[in-house]
mmCIF file of C-alpha atoms and ligand atoms in Angstrom:
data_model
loop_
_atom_site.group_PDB
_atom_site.id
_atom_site.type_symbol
_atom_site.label_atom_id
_atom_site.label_comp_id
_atom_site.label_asym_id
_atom_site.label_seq_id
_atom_site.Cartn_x
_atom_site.Cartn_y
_atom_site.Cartn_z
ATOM 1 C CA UNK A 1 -16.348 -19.712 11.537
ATOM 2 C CA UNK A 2 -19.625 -17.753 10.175
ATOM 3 C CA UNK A 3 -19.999 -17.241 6.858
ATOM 4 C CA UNK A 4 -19.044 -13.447 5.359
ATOM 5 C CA UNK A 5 -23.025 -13.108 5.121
ATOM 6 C CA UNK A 6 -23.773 -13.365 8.814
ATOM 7 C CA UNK A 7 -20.885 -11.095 9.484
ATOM 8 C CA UNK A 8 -21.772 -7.794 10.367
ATOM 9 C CA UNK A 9 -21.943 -6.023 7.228
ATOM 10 C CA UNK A 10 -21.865 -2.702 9.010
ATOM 11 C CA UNK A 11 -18.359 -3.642 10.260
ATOM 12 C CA UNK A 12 -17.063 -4.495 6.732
ATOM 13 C CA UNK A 13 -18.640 -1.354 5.304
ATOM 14 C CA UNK A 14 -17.172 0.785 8.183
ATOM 15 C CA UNK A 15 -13.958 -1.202 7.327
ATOM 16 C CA UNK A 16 -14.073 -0.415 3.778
ATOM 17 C CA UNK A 17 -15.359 3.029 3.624
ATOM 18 C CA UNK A 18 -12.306 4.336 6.348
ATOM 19 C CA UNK A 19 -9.182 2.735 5.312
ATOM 20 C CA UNK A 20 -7.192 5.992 4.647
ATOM 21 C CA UNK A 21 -3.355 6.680 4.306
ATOM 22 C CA UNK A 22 -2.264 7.228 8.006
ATOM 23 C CA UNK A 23 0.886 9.077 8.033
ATOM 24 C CA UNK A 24 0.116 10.979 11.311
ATOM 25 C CA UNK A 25 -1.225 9.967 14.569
ATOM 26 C CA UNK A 26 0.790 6.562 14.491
ATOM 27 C CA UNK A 27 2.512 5.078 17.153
ATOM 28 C CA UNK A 28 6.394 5.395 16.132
ATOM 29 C CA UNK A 29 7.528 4.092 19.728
ATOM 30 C CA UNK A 30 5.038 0.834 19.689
ATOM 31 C CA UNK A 31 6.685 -2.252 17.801
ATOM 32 C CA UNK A 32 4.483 -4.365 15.516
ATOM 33 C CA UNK A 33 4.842 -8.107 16.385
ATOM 34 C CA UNK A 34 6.205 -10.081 13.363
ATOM 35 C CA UNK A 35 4.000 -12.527 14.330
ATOM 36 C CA UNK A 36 1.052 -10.095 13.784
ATOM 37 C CA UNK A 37 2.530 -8.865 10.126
ATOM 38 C CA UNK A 38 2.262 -12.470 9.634
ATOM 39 C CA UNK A 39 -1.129 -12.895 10.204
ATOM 40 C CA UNK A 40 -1.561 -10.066 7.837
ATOM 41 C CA UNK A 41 0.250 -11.688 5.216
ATOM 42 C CA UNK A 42 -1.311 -14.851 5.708
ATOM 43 C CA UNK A 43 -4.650 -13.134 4.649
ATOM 44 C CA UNK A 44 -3.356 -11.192 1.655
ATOM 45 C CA UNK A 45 -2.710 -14.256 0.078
ATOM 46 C CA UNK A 46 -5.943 -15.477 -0.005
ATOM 47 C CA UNK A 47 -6.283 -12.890 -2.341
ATOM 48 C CA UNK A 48 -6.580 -13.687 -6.105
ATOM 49 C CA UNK A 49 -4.100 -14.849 -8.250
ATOM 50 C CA UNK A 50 -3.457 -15.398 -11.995
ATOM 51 C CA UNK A 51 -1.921 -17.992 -13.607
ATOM 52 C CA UNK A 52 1.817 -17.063 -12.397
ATOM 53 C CA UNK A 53 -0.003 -17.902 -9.269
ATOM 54 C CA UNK A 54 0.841 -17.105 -5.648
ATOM 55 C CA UNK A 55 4.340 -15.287 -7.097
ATOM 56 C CA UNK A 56 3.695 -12.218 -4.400
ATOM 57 C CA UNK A 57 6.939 -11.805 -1.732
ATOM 58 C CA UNK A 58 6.490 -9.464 0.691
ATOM 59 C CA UNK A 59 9.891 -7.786 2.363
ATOM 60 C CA UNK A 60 9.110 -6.604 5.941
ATOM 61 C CA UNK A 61 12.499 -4.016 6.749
ATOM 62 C CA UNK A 62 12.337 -3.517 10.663
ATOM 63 C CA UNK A 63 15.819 -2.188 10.627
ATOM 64 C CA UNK A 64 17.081 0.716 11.218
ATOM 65 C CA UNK A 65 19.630 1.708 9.003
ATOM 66 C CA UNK A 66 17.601 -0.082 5.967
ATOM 67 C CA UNK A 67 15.035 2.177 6.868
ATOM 68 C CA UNK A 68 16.939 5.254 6.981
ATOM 69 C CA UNK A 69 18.233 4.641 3.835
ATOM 70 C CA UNK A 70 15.027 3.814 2.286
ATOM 71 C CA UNK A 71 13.601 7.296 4.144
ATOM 72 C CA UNK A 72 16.651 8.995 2.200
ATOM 73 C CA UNK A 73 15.569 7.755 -1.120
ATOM 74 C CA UNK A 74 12.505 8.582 -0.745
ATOM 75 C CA UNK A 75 13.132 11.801 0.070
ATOM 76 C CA UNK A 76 14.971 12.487 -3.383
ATOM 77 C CA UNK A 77 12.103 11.299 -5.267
ATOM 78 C CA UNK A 78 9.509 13.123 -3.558
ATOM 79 C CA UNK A 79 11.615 16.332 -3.947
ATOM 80 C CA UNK A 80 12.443 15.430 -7.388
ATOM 81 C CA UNK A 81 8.831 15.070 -8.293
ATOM 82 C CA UNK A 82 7.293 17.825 -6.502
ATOM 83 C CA UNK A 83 10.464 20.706 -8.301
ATOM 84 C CA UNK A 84 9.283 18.477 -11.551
ATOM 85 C CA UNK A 85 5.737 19.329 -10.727
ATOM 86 C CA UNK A 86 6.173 22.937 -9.481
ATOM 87 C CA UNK A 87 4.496 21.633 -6.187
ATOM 88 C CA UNK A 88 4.951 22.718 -2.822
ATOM 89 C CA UNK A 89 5.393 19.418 -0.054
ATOM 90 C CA UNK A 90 2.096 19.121 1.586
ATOM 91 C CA UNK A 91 2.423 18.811 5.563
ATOM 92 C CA UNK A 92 1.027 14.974 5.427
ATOM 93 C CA UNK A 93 3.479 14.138 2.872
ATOM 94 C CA UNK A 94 6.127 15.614 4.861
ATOM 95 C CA UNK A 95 5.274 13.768 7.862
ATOM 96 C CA UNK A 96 5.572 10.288 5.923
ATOM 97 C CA UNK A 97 9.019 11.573 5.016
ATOM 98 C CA UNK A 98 10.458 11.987 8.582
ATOM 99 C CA UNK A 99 8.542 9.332 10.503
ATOM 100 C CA UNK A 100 9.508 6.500 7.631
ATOM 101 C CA UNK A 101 12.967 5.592 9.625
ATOM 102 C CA UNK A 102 11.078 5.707 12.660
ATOM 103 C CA UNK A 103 7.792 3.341 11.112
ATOM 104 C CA UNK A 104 7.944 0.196 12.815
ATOM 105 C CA UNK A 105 8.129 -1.460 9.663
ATOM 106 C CA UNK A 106 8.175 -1.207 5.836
ATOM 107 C CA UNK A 107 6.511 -3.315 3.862
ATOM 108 C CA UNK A 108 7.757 -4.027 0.215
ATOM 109 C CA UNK A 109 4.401 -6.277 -2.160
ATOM 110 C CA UNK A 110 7.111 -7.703 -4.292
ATOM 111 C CA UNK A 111 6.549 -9.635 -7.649
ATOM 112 C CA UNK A 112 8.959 -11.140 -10.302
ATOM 113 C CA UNK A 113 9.292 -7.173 -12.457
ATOM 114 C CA UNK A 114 7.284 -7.181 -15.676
ATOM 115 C CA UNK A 115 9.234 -7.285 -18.748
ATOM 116 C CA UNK A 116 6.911 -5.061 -21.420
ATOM 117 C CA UNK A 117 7.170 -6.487 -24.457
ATOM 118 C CA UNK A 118 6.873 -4.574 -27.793
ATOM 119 C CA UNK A 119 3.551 -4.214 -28.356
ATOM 120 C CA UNK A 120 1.204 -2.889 -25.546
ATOM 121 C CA UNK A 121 -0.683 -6.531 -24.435
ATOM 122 C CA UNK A 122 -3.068 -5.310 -22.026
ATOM 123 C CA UNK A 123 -4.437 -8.588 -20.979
ATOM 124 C CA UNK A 124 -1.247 -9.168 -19.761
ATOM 125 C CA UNK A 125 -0.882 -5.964 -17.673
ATOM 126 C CA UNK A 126 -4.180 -6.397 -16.504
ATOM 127 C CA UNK A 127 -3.051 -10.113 -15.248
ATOM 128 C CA UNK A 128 -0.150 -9.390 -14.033
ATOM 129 C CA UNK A 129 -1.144 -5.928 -11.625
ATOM 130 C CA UNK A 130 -4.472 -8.082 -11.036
ATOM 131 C CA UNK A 131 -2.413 -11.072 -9.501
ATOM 132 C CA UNK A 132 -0.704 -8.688 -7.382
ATOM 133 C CA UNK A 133 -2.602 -5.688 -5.870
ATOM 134 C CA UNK A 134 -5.640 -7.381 -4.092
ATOM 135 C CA UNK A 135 -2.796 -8.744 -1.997
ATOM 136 C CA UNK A 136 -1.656 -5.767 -0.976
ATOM 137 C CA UNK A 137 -5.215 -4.358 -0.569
ATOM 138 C CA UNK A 138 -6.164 -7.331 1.270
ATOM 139 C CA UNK A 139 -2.442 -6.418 3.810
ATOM 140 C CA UNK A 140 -3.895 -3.188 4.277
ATOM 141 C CA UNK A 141 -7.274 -4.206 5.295
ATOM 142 C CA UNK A 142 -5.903 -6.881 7.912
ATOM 143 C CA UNK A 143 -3.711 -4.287 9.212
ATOM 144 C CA UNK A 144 -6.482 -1.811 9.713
ATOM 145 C CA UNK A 145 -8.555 -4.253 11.369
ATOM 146 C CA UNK A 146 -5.578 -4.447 13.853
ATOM 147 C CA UNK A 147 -5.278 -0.957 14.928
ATOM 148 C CA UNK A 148 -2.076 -0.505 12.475
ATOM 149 C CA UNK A 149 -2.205 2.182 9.869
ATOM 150 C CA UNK A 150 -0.464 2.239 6.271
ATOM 151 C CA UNK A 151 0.020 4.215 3.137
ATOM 152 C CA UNK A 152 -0.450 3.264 -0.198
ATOM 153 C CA UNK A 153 2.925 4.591 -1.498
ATOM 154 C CA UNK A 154 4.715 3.843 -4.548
ATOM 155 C CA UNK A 155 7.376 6.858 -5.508
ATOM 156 C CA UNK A 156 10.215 4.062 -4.200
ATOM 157 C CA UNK A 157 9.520 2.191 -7.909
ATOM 158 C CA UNK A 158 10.811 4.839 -9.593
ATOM 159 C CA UNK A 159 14.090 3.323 -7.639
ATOM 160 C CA UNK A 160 13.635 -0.387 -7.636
ATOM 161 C CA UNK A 161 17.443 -1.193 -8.623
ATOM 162 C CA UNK A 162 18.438 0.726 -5.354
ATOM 163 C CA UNK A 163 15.393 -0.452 -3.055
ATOM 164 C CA UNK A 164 16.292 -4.047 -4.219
ATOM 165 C CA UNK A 165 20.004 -3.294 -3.207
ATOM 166 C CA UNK A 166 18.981 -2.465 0.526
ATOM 167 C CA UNK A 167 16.926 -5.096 0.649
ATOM 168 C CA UNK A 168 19.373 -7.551 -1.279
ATOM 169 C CA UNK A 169 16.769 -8.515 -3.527
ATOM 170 C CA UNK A 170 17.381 -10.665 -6.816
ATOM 171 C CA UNK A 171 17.665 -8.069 -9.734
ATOM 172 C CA UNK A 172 14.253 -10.213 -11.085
ATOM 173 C CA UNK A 173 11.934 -9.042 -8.705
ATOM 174 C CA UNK A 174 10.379 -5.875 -8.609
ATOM 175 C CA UNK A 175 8.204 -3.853 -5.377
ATOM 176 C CA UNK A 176 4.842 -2.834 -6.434
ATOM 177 C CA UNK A 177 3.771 -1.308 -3.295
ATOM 178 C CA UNK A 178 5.351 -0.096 -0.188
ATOM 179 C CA UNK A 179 3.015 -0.011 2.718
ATOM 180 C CA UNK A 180 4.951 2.259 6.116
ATOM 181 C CA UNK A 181 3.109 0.336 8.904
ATOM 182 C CA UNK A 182 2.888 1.830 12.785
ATOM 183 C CA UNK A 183 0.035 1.623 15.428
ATOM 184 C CA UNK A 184 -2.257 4.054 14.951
ATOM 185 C CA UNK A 185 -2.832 6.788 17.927
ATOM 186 C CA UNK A 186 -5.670 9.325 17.531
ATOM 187 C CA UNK A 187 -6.426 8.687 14.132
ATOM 188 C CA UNK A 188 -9.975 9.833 13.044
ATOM 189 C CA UNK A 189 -10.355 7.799 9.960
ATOM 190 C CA UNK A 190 -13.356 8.927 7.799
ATOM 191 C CA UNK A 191 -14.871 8.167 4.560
ATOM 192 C CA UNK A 192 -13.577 10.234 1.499
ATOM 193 C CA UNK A 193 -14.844 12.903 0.001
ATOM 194 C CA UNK A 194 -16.281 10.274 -3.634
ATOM 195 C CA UNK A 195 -18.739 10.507 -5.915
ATOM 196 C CA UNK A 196 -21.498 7.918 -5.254
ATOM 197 C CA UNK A 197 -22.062 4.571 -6.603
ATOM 198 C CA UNK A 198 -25.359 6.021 -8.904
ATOM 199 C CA UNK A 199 -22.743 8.514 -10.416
ATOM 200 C CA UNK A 200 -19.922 5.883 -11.625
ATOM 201 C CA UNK A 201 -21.913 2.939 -12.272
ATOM 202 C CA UNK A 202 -24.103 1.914 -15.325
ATOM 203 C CA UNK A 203 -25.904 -0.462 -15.847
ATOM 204 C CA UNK A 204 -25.812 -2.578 -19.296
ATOM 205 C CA UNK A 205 -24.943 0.288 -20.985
ATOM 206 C CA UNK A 206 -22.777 3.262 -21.062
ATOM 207 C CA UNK A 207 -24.628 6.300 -21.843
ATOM 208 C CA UNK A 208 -24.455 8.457 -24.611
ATOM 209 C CA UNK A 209 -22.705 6.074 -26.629
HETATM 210 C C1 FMN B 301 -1.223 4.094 -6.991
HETATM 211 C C2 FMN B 301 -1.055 4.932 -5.752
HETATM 212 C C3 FMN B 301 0.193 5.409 -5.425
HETATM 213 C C4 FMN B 301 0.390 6.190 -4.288
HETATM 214 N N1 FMN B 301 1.645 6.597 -3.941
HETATM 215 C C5 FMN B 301 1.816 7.322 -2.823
HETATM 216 C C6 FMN B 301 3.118 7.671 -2.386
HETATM 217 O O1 FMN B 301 4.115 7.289 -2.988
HETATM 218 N N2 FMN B 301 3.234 8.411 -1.265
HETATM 219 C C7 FMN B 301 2.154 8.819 -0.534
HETATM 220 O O2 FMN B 301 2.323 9.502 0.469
HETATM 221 N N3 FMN B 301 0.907 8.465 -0.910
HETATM 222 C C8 FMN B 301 0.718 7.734 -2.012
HETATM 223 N N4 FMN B 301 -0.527 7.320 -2.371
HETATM 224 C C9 FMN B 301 -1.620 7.611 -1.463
HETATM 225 C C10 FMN B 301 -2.505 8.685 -2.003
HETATM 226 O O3 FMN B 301 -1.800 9.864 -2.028
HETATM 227 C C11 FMN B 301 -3.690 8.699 -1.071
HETATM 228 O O4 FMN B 301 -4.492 7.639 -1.406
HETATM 229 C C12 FMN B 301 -4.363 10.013 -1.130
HETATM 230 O O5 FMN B 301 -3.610 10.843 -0.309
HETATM 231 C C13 FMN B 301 -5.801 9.937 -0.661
HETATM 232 O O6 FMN B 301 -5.832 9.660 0.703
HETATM 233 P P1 FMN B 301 -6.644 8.417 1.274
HETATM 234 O O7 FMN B 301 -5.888 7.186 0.916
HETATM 235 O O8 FMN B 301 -6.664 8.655 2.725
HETATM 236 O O9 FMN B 301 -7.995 8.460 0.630
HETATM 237 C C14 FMN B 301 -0.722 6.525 -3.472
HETATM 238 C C15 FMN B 301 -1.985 6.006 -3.803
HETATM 239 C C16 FMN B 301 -2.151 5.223 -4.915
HETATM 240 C C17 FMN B 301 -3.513 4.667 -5.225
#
């Protein structure tokens, strides 16, 4: 195996810079191997880990009538938020909504929930979200590298009793991320529109302080 320095960097960049919510131009019809969600997996948890260590679950739903329900749920929050917000539904948003029962597969990044205690402890939060979201990152690099698009999405844990009852998971654990998989088809992933490095990055010191 090379080392990540005699890689090509240009691929990583290029990897990097255009991994983009796909909620068009996927595949609905094409299955995604479980064997190849593995694989996936088994590279998002090489991610770090804090000390809870290595407490990520991931819950794959390939079914259909998990998936509609999960679709219908998210349906009511995204409605629910966008009245709450005065928003109209923006034409990529909708078409998450109807293609998620037809997604080859959902994927819940699950961790034991966090129980806030009284007092904000932000070492704590910082641990706990740290141990947890490279993982997913890391899933939705591997899948991109594989031709298989995702979205970041996370309106379903604002119902995580209800997610956990489809999914029949214990009442302890909570999703942090649900990534809609398919095969992309004519997606033209590009870099975002984000301010440069020079613009967000200081060095030693923060200016005008
Ligand atoms: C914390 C977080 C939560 C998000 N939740 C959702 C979501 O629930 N549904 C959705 O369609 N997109 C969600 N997104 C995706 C963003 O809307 C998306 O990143 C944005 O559209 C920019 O597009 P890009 O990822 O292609 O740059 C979320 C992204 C982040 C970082």
């Amino acid at each position: 195996m090379p080392e990540v320095a005699l890689l090509e960097i240009e691929n990583f960049d290029h990897l990097l810079r255009t991994t983009r919510s796909v909620r068009r131009n996927l595949d609905l019809q094409r299955p995604i191997e479980r064997s190849v969600l593995l694989d996936c997996i088994d590279n998002a948890v090489q991610a770090p880990t804090g000390l809870a260590g290595e407490n990520w679950r991931f819950v794959v739903v390939d079914e259909r009538q998990a998936k509609n329900q999960l679709a219908l749920l998210y349906g009511e929050v995204l409605t629910t938020l966008l009245e709450q917000r005065g928003m109209d539904m923006k034409p990529t948003h909708n078409a998450l909504l109807n293609n998620l029962p037809e997604m080859p597969a959902l994927i819940f990044v699950c961790a034991p929930c966090r129980v806030r205690g009284s007092t904000q402890d932000t070492a704590a939060e910082v641990a706990y979200y740290g141990s947890i979201l490279p993982a997913a990152w890391s899933l939705m690099l591997s899948l991109r590298v594989r031709g298989i698009g995702a979205t970041w999405t996370t309106l379903l844990s604002a119902r995580q009793s209800e997610v956990a009852e489809i999914v029949q998971m214990p009442d302890d654990h909570c999703h942090l991320v649900m990534l809609p998989v398919g095969y992309t088809k004519n997606a033209r992933l590009k870099p975002a529109d984000r301010k440069p490095a020079d613009e967000v990055t200081y060095f030693n010191q923060w200016p005008g302080m």
